[in-house]
Short mmCIF file of C-alpha atoms in Angstrom, two decimals:
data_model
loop_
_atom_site.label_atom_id
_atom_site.label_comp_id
_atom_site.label_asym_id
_atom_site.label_seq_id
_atom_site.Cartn_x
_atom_site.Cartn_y
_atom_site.Cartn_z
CA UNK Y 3 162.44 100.21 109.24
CA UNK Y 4 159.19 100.31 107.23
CA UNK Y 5 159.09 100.27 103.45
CA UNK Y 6 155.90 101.12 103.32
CA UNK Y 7 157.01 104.12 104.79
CA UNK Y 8 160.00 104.53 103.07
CA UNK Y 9 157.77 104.38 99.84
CA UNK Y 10 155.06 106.33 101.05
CA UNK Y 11 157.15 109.26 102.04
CA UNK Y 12 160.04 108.74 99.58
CA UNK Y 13 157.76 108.77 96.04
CA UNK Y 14 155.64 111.65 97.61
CA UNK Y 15 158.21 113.83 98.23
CA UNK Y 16 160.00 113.00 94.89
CA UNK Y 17 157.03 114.42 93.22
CA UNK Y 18 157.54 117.25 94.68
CA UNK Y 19 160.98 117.93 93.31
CA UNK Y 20 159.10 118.13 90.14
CA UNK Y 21 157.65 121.10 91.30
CA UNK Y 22 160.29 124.13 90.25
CA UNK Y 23 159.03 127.42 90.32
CA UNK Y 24 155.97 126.90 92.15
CA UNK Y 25 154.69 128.35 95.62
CA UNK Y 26 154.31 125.44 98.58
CA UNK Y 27 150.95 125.97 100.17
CA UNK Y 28 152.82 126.01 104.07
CA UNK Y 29 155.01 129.08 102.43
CA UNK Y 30 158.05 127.27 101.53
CA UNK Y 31 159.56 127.56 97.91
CA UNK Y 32 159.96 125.29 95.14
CA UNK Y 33 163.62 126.19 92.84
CA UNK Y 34 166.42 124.16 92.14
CA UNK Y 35 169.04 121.97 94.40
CA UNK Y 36 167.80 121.99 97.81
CA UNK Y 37 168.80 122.26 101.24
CA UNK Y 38 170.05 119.22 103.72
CA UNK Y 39 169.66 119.86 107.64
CA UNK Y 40 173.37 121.39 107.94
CA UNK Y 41 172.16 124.25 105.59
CA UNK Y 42 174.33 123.28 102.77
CA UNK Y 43 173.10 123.20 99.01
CA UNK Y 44 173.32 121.14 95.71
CA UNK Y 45 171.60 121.24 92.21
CA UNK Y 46 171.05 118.04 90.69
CA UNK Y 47 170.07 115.58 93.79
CA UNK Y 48 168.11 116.08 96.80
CA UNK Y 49 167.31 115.87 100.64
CA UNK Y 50 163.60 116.92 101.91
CA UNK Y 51 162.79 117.67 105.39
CA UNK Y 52 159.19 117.84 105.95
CA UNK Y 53 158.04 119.62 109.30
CA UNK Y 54 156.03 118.08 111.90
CA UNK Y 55 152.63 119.70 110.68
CA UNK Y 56 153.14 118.88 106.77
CA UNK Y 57 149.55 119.33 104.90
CA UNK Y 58 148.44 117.01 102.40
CA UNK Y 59 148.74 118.84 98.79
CA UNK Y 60 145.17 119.83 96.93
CA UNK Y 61 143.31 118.68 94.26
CA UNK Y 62 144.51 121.89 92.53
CA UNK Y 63 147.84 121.55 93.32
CA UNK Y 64 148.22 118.10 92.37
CA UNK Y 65 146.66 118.74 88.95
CA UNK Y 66 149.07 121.83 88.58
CA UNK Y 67 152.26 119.44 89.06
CA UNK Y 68 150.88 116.99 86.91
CA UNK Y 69 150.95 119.39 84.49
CA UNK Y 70 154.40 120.39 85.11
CA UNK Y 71 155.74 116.74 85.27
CA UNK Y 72 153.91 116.25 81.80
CA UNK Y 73 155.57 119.11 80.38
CA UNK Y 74 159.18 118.30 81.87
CA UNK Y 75 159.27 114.81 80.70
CA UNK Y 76 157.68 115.48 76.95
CA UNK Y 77 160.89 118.19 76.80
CA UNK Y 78 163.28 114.89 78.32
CA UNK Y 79 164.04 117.01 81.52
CA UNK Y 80 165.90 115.53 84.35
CA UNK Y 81 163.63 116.19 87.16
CA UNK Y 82 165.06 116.91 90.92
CA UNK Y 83 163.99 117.58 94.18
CA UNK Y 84 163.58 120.72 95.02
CA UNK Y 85 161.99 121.35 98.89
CA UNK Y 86 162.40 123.85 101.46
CA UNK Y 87 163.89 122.26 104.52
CA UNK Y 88 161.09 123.50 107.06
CA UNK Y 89 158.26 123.15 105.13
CA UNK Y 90 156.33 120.63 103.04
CA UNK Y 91 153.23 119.20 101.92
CA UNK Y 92 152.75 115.15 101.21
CA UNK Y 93 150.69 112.90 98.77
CA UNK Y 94 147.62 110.88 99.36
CA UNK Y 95 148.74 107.27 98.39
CA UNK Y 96 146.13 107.35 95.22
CA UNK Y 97 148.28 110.48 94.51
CA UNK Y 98 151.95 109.01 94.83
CA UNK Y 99 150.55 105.78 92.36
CA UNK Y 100 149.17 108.20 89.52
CA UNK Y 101 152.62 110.10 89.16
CA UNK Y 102 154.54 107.02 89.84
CA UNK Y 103 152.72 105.69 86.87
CA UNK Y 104 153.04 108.61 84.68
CA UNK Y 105 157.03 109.64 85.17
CA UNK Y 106 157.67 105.76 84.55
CA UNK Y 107 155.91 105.17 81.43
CA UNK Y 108 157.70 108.92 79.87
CA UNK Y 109 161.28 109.19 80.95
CA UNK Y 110 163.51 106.33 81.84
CA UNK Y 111 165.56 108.41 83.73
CA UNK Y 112 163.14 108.91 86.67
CA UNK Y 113 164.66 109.30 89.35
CA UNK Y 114 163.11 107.81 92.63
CA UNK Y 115 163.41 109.29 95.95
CA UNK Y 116 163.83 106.36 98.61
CA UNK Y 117 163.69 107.55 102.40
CA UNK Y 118 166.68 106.38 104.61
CA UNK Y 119 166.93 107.95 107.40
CA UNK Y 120 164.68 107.60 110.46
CA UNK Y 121 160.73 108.05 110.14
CA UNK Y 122 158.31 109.95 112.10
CA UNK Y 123 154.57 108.12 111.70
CA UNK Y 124 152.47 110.02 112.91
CA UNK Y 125 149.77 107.63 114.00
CA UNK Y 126 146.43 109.92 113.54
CA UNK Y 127 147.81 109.82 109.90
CA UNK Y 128 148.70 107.22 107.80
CA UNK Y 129 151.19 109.50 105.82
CA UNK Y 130 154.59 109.11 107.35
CA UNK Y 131 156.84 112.59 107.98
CA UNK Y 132 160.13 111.73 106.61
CA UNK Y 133 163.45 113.32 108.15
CA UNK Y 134 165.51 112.75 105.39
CA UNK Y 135 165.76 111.18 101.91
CA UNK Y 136 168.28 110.45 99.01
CA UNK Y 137 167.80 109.03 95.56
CA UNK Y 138 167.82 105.79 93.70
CA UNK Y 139 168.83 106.37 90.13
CA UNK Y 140 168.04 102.71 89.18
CA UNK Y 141 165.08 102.04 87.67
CA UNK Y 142 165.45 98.14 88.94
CA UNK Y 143 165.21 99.89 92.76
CA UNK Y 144 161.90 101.38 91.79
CA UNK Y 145 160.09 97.98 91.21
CA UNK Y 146 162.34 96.70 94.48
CA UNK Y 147 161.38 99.19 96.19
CA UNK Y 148 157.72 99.24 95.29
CA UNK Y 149 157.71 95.34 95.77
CA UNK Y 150 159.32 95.89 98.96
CA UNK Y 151 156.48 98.47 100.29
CA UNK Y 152 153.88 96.28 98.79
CA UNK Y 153 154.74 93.01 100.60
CA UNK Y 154 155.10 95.25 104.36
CA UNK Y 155 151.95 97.10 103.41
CA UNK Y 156 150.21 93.23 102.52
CA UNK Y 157 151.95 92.36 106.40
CA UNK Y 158 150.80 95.14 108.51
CA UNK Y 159 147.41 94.73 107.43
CA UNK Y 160 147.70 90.96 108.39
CA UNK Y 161 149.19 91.74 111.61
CA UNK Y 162 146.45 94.28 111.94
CA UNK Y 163 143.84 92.33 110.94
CA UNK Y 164 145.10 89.82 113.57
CA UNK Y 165 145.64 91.91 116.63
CA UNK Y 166 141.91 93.09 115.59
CA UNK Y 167 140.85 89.31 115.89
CA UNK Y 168 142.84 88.41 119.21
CA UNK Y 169 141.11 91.39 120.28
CA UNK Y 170 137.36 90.05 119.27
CA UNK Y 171 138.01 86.76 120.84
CA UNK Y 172 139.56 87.79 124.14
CA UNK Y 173 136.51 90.31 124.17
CA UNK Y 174 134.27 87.40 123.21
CA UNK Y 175 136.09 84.80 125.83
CA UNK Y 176 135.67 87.48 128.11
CA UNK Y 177 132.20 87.87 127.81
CA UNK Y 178 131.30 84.17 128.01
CA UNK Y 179 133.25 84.15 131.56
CA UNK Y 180 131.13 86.68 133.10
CA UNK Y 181 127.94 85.01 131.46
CA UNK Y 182 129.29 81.61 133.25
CA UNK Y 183 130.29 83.81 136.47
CA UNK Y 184 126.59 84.94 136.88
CA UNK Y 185 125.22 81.59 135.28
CA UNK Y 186 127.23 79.95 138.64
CA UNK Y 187 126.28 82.76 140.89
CA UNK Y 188 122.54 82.01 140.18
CA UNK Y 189 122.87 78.21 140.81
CA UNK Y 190 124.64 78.49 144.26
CA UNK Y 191 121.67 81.19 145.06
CA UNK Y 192 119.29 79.83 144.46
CA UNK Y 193 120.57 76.15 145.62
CA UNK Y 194 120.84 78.21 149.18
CA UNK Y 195 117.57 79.69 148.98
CA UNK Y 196 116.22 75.99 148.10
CA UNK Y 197 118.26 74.92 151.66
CA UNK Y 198 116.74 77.19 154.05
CA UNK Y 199 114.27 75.72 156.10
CA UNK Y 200 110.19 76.82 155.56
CA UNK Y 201 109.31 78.78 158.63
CA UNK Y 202 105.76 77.94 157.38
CA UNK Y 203 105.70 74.77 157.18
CA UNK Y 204 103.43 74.25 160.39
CA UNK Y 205 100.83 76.28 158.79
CA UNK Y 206 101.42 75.10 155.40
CA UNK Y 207 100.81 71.48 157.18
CA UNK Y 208 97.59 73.13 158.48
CA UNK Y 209 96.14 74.80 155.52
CA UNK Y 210 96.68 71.20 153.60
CA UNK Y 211 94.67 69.62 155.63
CA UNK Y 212 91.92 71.88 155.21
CA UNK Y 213 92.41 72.69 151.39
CA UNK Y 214 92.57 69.01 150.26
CA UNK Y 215 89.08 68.49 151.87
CA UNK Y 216 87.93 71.37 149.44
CA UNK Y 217 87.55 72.30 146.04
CA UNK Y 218 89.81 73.51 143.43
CA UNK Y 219 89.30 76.69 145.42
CA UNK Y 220 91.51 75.64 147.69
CA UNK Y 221 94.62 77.47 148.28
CA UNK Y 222 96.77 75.12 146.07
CA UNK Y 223 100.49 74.89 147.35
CA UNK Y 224 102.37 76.01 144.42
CA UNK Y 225 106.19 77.58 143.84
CA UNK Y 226 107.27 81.25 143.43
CA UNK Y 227 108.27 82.44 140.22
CA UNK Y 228 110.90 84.62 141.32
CA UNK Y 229 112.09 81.83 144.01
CA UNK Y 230 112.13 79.54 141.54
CA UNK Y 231 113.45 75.98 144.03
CA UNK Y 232 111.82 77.89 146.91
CA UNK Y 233 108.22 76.93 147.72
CA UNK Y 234 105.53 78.82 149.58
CA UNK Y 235 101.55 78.08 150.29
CA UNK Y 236 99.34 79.84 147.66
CA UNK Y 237 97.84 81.49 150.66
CA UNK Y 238 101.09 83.16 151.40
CA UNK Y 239 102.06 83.98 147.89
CA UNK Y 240 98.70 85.89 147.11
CA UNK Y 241 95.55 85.01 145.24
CA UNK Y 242 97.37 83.40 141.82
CA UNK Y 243 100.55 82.26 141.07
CA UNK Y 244 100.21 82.74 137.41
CA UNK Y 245 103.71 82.06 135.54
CA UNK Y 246 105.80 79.99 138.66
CA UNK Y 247 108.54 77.67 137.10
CA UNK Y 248 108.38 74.93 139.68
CA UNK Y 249 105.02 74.04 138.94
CA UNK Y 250 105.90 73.32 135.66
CA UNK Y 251 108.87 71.45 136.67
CA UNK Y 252 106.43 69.40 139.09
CA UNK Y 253 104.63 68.45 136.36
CA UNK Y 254 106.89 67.67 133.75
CA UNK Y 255 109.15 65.47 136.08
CA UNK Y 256 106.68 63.46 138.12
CA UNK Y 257 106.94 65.47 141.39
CA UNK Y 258 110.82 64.69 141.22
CA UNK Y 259 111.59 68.56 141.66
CA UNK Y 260 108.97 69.83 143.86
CA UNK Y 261 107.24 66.98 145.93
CA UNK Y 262 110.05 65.82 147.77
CA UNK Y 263 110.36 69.38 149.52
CA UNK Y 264 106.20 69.74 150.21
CA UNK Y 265 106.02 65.94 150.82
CA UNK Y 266 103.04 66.95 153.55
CA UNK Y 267 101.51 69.24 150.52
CA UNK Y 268 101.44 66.04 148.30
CA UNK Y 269 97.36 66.31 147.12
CA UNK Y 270 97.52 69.78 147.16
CA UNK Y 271 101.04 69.18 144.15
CA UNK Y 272 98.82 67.43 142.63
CA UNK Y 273 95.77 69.77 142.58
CA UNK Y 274 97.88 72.36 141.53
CA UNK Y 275 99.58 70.34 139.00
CA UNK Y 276 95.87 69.79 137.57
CA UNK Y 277 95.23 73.35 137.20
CA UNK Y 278 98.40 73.91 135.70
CA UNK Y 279 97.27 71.49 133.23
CA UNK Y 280 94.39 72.89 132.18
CA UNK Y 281 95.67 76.59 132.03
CA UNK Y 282 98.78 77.03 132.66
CA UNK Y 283 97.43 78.94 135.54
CA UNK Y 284 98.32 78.18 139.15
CA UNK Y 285 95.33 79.63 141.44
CA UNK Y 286 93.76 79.22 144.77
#
């Protein structure tokens, strides 16, 4: 059983026995004694039983039983709950603090309403709906009750705050598995386009012979930026291979990558590999 709801509820709803003679905003009345679930009454003590679509009380409404709680205590009033057994209204939690604070520091025999029975949270609210409550007369359960609420309030929003960062790093784990997934997926594509065979490669053969006898405007043999491992003849690729990887990669590693595929395209590597010096360029 929460005491954060047990505080929550029970010091909300004992401000409202405060409230005698005043009109609740659902309809229900404010008098004296009150009226448990069996329909039987009492004056001095109390049992509230909020229903299901309790409103939270208004800035003018609050001020109004401030005023009455000022007046009640300065006059050394006993103050009790008085609720209708439908119908109620609850305090923010700023709310519940302020007239905490005030009844304790004017009457010492505040009486504090602590909620028992079983709770109703609804969780689109963080003001519990409490079935049923009695009273603490002690001022000693106040501060143990108000410790109490303090210390599960302080653990919910640990456990909270840890569910929320499971929840980030699963989310974060999970992410870096599907990055890996597609990182792997990549690899083993393009290590199977780098496998299959080059149904060019008698032509390729062919055009090498007859662009290493000419110029750089030769068709050079260079690699397909969107193939990556997979080489084709400039020729076939189009007029300019302009931002290929594998060129690059021939250059940088000393033909390691690229020149043991297009072995038979050796000078023409090594033209393009030239070119790509200059200009970072790869062209016919």
């Amino acid at each position: 059983m929460s005491k954060l709801k047990m505080v929550l509820g029970g010091l909300a709803l004992f401000g409202l026995a405060a409230c005698a003679g005043m009109q609740m905003p659902a309809g229900g009345v404010w008098g004296p004694g009150y009226q448990d679930e069996g329909g039987s009454s009492s004056a001095g003590s109390g049992v509230a039983v909020p229903g299901p679509n309790a409103q939270a009380m208004s800035y003018g409404e609050f001020e109004q039983l401030k005023v009455y709680v000022e007046e009640a205590t300065m006059s050394n009033q006993k103050i009790d709950v008085i609720v209708n057994a439908s119908q109620s209204a609850y305090f923010s939690a700023a709310q519940v603090g302020e007239l905490v604070v005030m009844l304790d520091m004017k009457n010492d025999r505040v009486r504090v309403v602590e909620a028992v029975a079983e709770r109703i949270l609804d969780l689109n609210n963080p003001n519990p709906i409490v079935t049923k409550l009695t009273f603490a007369d002690e001022k000693s359960d106040v501060q143990n009750i108000m410790s109490e609420a303090l210390a599960a309030r302080q653990a919910e929003e640990a456990r909270l705050a840890e569910e929320a960062r499971v929840a980030e790093q699963r989310r974060a784990e999970e992410e870096a598995q599907r990055a890996e997934e597609a990182r792997i997926a990549e690899q083993e594509r393009q290590q199977q386009a780098a496998q299959q065979p080059d149904n060019s490669g008698s032509s390729s053969t062919s055009s090498s012979s007859s662009s290493s006898s000419s110029s750089s405007s030769s068709s050079a043999y260079c690699c397909l930026g969107d193939k990556y491992n997979e080489c084709d003849s400039g020729a076939a690729a189009g007029a300019c291979m302009g931002f290929g990887k594998c060129i690059f990669d021939c250059m940088v590693a000393g033909g390691s990558s690229c020149d043991s595929k297009c072995a038979d395209e050796y000078p023409l590597i090594q033209q393009c590999r030239a070119v790509a010096a200059n200009d970072h360029m790869c062209r016919n």
